[in-house]
mmCIF file with all atom_site columns, C-alpha atoms in Angstrom:
data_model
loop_
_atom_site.group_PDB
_atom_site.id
_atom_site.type_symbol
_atom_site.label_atom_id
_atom_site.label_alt_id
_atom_site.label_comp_id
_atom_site.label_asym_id
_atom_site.label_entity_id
_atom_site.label_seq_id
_atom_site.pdbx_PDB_ins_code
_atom_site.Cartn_x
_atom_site.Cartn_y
_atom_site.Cartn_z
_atom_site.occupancy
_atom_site.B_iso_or_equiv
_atom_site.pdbx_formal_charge
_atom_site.auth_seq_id
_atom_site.auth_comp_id
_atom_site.auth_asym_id
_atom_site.auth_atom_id
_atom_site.pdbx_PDB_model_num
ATOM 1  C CA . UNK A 1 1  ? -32.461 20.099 12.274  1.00 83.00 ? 56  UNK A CA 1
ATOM 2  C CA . UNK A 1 2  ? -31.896 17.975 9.305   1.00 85.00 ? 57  UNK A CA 1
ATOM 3  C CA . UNK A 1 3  ? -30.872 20.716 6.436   1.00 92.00 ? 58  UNK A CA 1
ATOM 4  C CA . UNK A 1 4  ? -27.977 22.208 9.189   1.00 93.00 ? 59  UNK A CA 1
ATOM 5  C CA . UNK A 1 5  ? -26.976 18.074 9.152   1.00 94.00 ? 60  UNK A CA 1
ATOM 6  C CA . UNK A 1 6  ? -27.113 18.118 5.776   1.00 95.00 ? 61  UNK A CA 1
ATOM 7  C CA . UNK A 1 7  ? -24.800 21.765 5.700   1.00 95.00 ? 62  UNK A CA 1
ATOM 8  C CA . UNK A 1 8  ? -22.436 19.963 8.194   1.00 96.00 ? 63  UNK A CA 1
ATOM 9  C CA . UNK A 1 9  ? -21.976 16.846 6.408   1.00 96.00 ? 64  UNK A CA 1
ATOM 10 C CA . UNK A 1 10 ? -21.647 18.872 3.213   1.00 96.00 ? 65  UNK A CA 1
ATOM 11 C CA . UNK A 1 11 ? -18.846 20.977 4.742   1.00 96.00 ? 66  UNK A CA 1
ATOM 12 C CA . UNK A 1 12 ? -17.152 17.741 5.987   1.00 97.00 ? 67  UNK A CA 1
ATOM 13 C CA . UNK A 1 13 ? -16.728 16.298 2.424   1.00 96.00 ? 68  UNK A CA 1
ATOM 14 C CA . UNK A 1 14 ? -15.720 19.359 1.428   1.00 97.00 ? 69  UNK A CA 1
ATOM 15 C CA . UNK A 1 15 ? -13.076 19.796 3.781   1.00 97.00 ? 70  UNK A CA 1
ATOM 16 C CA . UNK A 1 16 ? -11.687 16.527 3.385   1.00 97.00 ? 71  UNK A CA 1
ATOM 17 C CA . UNK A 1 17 ? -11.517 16.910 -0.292  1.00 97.00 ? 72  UNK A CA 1
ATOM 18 C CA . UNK A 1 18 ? -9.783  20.604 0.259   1.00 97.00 ? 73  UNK A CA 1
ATOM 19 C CA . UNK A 1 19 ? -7.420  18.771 2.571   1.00 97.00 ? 74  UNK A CA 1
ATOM 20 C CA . UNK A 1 20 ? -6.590  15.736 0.103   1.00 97.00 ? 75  UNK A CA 1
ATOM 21 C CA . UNK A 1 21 ? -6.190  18.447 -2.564  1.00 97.00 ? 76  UNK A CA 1
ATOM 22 C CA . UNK A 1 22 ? -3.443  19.926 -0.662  1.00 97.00 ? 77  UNK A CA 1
ATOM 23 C CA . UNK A 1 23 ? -1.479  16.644 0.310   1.00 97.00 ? 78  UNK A CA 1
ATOM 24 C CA . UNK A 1 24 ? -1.400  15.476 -3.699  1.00 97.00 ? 79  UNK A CA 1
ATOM 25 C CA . UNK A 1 25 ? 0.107   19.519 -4.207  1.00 97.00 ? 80  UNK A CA 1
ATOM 26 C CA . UNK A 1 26 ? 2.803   18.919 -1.618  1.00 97.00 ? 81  UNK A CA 1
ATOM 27 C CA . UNK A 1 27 ? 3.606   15.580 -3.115  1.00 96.00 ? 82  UNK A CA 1
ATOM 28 C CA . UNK A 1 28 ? 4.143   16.894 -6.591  1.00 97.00 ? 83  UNK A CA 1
ATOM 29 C CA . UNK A 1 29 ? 6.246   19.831 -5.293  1.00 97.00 ? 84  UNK A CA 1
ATOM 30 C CA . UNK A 1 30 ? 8.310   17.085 -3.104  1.00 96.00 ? 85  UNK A CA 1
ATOM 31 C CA . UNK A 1 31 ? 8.843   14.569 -5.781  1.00 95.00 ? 86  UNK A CA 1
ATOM 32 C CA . UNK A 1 32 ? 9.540   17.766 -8.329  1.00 95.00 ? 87  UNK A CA 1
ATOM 33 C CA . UNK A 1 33 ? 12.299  18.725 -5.494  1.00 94.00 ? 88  UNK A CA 1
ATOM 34 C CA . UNK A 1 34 ? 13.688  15.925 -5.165  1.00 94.00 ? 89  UNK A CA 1
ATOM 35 C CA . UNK A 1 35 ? 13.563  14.822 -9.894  1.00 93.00 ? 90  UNK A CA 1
ATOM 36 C CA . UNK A 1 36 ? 15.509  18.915 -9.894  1.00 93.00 ? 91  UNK A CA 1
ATOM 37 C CA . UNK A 1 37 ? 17.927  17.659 -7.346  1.00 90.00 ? 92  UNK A CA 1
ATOM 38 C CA . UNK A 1 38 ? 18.793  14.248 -8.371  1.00 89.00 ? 93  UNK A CA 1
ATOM 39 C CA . UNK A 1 39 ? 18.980  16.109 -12.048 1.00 89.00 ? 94  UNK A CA 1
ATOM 40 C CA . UNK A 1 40 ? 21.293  18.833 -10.637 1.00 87.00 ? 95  UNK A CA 1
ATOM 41 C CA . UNK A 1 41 ? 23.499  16.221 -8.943  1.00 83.00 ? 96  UNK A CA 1
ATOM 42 C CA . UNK A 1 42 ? 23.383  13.805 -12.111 1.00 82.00 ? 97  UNK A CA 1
ATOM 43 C CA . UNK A 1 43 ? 25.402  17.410 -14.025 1.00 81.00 ? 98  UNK A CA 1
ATOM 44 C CA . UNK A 1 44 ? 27.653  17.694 -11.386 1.00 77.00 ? 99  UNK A CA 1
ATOM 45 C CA . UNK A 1 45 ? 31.321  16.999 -11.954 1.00 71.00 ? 100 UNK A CA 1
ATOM 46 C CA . UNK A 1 46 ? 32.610  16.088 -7.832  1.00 65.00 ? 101 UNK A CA 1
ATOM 47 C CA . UNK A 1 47 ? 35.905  17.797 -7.290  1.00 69.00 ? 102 UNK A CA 1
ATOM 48 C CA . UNK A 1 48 ? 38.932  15.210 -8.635  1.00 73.00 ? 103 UNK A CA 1
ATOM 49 C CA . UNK A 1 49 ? 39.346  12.852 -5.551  1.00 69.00 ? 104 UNK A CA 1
ATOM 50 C CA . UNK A 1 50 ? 35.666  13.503 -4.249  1.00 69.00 ? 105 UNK A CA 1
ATOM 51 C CA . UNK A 1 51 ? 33.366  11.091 -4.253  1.00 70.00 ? 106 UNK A CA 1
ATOM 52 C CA . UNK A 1 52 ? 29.221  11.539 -2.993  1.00 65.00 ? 107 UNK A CA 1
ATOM 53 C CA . UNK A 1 53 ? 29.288  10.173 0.832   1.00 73.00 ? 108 UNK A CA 1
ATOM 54 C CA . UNK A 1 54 ? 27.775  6.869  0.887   1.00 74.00 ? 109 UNK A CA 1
ATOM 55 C CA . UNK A 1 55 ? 24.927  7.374  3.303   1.00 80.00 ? 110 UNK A CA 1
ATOM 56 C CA . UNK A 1 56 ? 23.998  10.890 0.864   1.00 80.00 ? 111 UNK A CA 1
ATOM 57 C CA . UNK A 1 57 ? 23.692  8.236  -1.789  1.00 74.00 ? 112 UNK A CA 1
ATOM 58 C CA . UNK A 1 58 ? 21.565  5.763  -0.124  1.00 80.00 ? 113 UNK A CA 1
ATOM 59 C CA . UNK A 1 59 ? 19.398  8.466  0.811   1.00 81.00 ? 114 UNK A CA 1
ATOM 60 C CA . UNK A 1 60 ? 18.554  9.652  -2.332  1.00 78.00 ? 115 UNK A CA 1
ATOM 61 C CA . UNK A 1 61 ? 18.371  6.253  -3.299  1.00 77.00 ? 116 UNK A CA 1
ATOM 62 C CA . UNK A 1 62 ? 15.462  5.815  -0.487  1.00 81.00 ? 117 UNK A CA 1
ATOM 63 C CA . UNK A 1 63 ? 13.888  8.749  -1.747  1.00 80.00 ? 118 UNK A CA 1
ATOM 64 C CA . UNK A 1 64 ? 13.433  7.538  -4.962  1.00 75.00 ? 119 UNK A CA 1
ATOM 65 C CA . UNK A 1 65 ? 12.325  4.526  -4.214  1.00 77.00 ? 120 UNK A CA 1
ATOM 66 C CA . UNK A 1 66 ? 9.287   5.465  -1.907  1.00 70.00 ? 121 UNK A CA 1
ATOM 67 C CA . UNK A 1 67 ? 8.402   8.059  -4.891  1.00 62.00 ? 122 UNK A CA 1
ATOM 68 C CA . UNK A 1 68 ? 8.078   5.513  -7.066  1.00 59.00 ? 123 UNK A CA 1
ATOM 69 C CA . UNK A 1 69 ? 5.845   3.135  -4.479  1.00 58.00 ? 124 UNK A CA 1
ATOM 70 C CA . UNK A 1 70 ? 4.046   5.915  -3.748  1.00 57.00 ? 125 UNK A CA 1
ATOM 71 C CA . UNK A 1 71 ? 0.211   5.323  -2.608  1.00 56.00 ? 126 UNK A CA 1
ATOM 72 C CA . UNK A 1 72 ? -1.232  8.782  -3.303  1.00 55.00 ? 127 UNK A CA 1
ATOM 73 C CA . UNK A 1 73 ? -3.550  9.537  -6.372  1.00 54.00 ? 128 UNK A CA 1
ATOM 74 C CA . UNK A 1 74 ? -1.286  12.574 -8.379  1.00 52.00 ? 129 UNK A CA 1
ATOM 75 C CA . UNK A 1 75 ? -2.985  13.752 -10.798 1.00 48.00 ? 130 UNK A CA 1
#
């Protein structure tokens, strides 16, 4: 009938906007991992004759890059 259409359709948009909810939550805690570690590495002192291994660095570097392009709405 049309009103359990209407109850579908309804429980759709809600679903979607549950489920779009949850990806903008993961993306702040992601980007907040990843701003804690960059911070925590930025403090760190390397061991005299240490230096960060190059493809480490170019990770992060990656990383912060695509948070910065980032698509998704965070609000």
């Amino acid at each position: 009938t049309a009103s359990d259409t209407q109850v579908q359709n309804i429980l759709k948009t809600v679903w979607f906007k549950n489920r779009r909810a949850k990806w903008r939550k993961q993306k702040r805690e992601e980007q907040e991992r990843i701003r804690k570690l960059q911070e925590e590495h930025a403090n760190r002192k390397p061991p005299e004759g240490c230096s960060m291994d190059p493809d480490i660095a170019s990770h992060l570097h990656r990383l912060s890059e695509a948070d910065e392009s980032s698509d998704l709405e965070v609000t």
